Coordinates of C-alpha atoms and ligand atoms in Angstrom, one line a residue:
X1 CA -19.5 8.5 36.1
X2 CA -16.3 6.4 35.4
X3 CA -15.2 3.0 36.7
X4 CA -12.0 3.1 38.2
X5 CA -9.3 1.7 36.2
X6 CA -7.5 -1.7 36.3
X7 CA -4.5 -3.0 34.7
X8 CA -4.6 -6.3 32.8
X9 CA -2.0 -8.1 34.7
X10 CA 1.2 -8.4 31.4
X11 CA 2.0 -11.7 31.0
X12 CA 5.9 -12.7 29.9
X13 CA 4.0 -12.8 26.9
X14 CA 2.6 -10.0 26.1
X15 CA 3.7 -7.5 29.2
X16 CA 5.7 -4.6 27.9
X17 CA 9.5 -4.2 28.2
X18 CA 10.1 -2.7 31.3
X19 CA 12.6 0.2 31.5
X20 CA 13.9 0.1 34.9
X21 CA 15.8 3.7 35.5
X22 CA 18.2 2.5 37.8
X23 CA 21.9 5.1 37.6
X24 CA 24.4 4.1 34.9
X25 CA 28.1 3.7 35.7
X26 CA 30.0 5.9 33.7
X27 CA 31.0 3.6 31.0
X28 CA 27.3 2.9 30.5
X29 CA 26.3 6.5 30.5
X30 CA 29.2 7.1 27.6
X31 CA 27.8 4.1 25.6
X32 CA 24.1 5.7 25.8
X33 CA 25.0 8.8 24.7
X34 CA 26.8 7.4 21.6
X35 CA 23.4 5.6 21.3
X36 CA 21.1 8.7 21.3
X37 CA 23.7 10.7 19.3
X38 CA 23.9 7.9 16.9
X39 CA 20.1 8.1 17.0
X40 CA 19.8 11.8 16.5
X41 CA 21.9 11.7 13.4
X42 CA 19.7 9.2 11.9
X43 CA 17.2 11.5 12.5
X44 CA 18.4 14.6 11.2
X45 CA 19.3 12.5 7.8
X46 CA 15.5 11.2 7.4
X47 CA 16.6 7.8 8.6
X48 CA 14.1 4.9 8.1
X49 CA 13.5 4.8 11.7
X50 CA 10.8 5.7 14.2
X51 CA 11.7 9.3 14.3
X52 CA 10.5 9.3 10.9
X53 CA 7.1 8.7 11.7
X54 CA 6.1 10.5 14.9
X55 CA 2.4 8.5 14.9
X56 CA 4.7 5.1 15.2
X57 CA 3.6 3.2 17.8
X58 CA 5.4 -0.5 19.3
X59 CA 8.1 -2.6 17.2
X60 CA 8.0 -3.3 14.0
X61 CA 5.5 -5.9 13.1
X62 CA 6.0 -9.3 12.2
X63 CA 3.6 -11.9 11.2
X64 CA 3.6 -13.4 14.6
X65 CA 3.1 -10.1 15.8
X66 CA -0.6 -9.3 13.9
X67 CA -1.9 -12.8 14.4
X68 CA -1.2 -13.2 18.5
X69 CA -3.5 -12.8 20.4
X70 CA -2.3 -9.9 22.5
X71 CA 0.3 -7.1 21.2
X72 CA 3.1 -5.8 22.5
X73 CA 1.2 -3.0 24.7
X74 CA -0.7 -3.7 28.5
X75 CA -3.7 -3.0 28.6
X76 CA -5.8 -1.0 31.0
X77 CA -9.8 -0.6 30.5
X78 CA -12.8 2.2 32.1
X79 CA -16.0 1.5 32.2
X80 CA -18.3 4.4 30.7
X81 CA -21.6 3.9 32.6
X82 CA -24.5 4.7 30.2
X83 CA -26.1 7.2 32.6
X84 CA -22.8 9.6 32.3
X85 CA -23.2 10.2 28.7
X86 CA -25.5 11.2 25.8
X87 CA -26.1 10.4 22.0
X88 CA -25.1 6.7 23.1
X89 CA -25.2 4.3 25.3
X90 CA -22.0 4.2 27.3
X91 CA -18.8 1.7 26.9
X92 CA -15.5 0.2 28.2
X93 CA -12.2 2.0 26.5
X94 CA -9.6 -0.1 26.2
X95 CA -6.2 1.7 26.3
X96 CA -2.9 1.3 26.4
X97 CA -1.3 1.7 29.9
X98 CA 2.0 3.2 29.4
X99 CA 1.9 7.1 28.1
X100 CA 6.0 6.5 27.1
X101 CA 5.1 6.9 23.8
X102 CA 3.0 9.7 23.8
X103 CA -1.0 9.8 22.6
X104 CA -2.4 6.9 20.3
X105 CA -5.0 6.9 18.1
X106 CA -8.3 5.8 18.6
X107 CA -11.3 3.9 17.4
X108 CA -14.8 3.8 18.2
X109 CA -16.4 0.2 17.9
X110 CA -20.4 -0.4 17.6
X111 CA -22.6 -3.9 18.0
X112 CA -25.3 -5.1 15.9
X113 CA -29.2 -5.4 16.3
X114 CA -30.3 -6.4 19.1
X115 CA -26.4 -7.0 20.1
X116 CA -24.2 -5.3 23.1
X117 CA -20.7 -4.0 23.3
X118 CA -20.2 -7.8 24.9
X119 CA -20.7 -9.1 21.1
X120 CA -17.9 -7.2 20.0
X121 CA -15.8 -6.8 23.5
X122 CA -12.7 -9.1 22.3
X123 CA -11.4 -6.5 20.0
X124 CA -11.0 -3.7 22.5
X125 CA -7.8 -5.7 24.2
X126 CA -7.0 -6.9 20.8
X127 CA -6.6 -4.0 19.2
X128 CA -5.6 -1.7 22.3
X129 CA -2.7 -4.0 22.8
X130 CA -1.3 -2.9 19.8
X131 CA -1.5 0.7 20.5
X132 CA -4.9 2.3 20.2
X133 CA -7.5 3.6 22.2
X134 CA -10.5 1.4 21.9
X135 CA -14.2 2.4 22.7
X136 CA -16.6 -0.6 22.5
X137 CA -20.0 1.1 22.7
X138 CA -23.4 0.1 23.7
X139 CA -26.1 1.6 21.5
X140 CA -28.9 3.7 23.1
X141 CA -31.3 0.7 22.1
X142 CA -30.2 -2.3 20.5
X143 CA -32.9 -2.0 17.8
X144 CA -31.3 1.5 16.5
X145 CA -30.6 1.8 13.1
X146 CA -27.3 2.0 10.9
X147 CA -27.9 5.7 10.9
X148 CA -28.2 6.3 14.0
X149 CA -25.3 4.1 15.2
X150 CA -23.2 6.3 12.9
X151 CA -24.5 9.4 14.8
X152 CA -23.9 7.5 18.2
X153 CA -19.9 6.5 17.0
X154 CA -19.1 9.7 16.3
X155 CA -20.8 10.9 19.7
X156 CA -19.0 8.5 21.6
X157 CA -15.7 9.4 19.6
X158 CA -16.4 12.9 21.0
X159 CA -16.9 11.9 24.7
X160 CA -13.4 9.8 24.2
X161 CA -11.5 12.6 22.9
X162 CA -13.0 15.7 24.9
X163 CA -14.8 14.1 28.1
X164 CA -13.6 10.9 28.7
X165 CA -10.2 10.0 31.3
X166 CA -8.3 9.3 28.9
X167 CA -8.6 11.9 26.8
X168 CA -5.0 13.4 27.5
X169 CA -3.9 9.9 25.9
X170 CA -6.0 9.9 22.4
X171 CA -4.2 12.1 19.7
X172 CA -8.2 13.1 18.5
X173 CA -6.8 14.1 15.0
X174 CA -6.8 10.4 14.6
X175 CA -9.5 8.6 15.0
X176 CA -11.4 5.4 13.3
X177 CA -14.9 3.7 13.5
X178 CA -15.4 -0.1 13.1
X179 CA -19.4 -1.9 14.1
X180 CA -20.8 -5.2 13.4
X181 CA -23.8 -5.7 11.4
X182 CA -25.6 -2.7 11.9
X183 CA -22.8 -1.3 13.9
X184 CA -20.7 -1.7 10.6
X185 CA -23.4 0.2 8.5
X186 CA -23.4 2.8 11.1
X187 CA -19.7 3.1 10.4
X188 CA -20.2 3.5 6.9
X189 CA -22.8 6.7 8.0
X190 CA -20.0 7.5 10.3
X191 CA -17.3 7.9 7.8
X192 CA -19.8 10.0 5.2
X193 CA -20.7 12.2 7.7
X194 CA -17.2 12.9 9.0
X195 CA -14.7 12.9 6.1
X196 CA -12.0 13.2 8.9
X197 CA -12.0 10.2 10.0
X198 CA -8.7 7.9 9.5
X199 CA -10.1 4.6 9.0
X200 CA -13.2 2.7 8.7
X201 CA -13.6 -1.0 9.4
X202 CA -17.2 -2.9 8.8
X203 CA -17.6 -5.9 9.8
X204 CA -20.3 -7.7 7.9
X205 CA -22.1 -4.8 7.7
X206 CA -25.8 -4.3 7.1
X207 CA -27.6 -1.6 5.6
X208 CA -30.4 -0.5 3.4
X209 CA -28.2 1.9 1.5
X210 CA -25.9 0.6 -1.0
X211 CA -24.1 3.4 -2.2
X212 CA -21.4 5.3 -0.5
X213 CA -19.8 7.2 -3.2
X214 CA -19.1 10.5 -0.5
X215 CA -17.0 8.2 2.1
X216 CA -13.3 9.6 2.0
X217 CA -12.2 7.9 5.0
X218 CA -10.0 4.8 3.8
X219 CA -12.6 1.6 4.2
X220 CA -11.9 -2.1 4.9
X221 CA -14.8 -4.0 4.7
X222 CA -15.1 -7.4 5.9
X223 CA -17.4 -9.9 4.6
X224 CA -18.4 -13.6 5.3
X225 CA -19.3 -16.3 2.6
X226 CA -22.0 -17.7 4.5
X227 CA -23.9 -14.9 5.8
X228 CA -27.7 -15.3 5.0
X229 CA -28.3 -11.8 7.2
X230 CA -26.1 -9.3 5.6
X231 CA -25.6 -11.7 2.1
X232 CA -22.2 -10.2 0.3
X233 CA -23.9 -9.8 -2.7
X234 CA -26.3 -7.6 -1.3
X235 CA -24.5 -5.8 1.3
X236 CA -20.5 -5.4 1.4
X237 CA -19.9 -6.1 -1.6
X238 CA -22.1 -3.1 -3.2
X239 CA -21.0 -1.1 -0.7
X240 CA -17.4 -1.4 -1.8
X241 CA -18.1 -0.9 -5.5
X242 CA -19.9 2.5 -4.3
X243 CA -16.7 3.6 -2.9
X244 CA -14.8 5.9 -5.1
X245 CA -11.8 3.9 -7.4
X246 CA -9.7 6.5 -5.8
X247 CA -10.3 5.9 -2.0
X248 CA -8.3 3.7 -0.5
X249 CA -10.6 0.8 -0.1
X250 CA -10.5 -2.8 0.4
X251 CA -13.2 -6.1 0.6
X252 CA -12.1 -9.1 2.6
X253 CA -14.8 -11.9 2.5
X254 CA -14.0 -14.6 5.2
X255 CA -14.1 -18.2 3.9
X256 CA -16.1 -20.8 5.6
X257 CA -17.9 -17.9 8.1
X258 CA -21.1 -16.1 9.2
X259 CA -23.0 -13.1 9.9
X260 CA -21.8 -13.8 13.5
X261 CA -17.8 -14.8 13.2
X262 CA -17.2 -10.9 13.8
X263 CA -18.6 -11.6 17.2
X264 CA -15.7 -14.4 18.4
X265 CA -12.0 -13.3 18.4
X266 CA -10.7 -14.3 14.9
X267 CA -7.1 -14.2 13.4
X268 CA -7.5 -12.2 10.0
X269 CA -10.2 -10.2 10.8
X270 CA -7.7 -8.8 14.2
X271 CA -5.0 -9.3 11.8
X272 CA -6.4 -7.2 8.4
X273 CA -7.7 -4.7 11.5
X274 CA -4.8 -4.1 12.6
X275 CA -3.3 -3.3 9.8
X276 CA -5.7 -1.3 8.1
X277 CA -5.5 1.2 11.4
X278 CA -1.9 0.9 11.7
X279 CA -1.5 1.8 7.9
X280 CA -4.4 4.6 8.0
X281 CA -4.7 6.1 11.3
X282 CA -0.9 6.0 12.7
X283 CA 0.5 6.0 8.6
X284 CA 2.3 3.3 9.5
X285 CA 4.5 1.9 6.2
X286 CA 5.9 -0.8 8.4
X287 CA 2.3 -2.7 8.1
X288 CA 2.0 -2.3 4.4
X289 CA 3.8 -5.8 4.2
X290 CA 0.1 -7.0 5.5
X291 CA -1.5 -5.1 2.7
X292 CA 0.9 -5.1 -0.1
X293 CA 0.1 -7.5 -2.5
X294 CA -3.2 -8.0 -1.5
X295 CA -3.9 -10.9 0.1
X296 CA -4.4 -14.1 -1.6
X297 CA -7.4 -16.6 -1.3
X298 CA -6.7 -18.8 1.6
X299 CA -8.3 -21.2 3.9
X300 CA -9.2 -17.8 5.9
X301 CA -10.4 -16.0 2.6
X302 CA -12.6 -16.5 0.0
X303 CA -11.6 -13.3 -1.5
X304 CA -9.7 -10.1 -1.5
X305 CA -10.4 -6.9 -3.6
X306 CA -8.4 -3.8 -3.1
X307 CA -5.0 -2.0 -4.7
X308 CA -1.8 -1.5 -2.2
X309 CA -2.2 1.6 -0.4
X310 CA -1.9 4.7 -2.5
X311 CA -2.4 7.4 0.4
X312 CA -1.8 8.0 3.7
Ligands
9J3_401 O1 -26.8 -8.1 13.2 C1 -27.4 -7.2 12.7 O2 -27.3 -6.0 12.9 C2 -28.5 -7.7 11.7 C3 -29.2 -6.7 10.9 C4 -30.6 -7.2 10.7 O3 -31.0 -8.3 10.9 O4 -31.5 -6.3 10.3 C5 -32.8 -6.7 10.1 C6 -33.7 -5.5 10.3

């Protein structure tokens, strides 16, 4: 059983343009013509625009853009009640309200031990607002284990793409998993056991196995200096010298942060997010400018590993 659905109210902003159809006069209607003919000739001559990319979604980024704290897209959010699913333990999906630009893609998001979808609940408008689907899930029990939160992301992914209300709006072709702790080494089992999968994001990720040589789904993982739970040394960064040399793959260790910073709404963790998905699951070139050079050591990070993209 689903919630009913409620729009975020779009603030001046963040609200979306609105396109009011209201009848041209005819000097208007000549100029818009010229407009989309103008348009369609870029097209047909592979023009660096939109039309070049049909998984495009929103303008093209700026800094200002990746660091607000709300894109350019409303936001509209269902609750998945736990008893109207199985193989996890329900959600909210964030999701983009207006359909103008067709389907988005979509990412499944998963908590830590003994942590709920409210641990990790500011990235579904986050990220949503800059057109995705997002399903923050709650585990089946908050003590399961990495592998079993990968089984329950990929489950939940399902339910988005096949069962859920929105599932006329998520292109399920492309999809990505992201999880906190435990969540993020369940997104690791994720993204081995379905090679499909667009993106992968871990987010101080914990797990007992260090080696993840099989993943072929493009990983950023995100790492804090100070974690004592999930140490670096012991946790992401093993698991991102496991990934093959070929993958595209990346380590970001946050300066001056915790096991737990993951859990609070945080600049360059939405910011490298965002751009990881945009560049992986939409193959949007337009945020390679947040990739490409890799970012430098900065009051936000301690560290960077990771080549520009290479595939897409
Ligand atoms: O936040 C987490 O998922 C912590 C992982 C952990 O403490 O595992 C201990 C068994």
């Amino acid at each position: 059983m689903q919630a009913t659905s409620q729009s975020s109210t779009p603030t001046p902003e963040n609200g979306p343009v609105r396109h009011r159809r209201r009848s041209r006069g005819p000097l208007l209607g000549v100029l818009a013509s010229a407009a989309a003919l103008a348009g369609l000739a870029t097209t047909l001559s592979g023009g660096a625009n939109a039309a070049q990319n049909p998984h495009e979604r929103g303008p093209a980024p700026t800094e200002a853009s990746v660091t607000a704290p709300l894109g350019p897209f409303a936001v509209s959010r269902t609750t998945v009640s736990r008893s109207s699913v199985s193989g996890f333990g329900g959600g909210t999906i964030y999701f983009p309200t207006s359909t103008e630009q067709g389907t988005f893609g979509a990412v499944a998001i998963a908590p830590g031990f003994t942590a709920r979808q409210s641990s990790i609940a500011w990235l579904g408008p986050r990220l949503a607002s800059q057109g995705f689907v997002v399903f923050t899930i709650d585990t089946n029990t908050t003590s399961d284990r990495p592998a079993s939160r990968g089984d329950q992301l990929l489950a939940a992914l399902d339910f988005l793409t096949k069962t859920s209300s929105v599932r006329s709006r998520v292109d399920s072709t492309r999809l990505g998993v992201m999880g906190h702790s435990m969540g993020g080494g369940g997104a690791l089992e994720a993204a081995k056991d379905r090679p499909s999968l667009r993106a992968a994001i871990p987010l101080t990720a914990w797990n007992l196995d260090k080696s993840w040589p099989e993943v072929r789904t493009p990983t950023l993982l995100v790492g804090a200096d100070g974690d004592t739970i999930a140490p670096v040394r012991s946790h992401s960064e093993p698991f991102f010298q496991s990934l093959p040399s070929s993958l595209d793959r990346a380590y970001l260790e946050l300066n001056n942060a915790n096991h737990f910073t993951p859990n609070r709404p945080n600049t360059t963790i939405a910011k490298n997010s965002i751009s990881w998905l945009k560049r992986f699951i939409d193959n949007d070139t337009r945020y390679e400018q947040f990739l490409c050079p890799p970012p430098q050591p900065s009051p936000s990070i301690a560290e960077y590993r990771g080549e520009c993209p290479h595939t897409g």
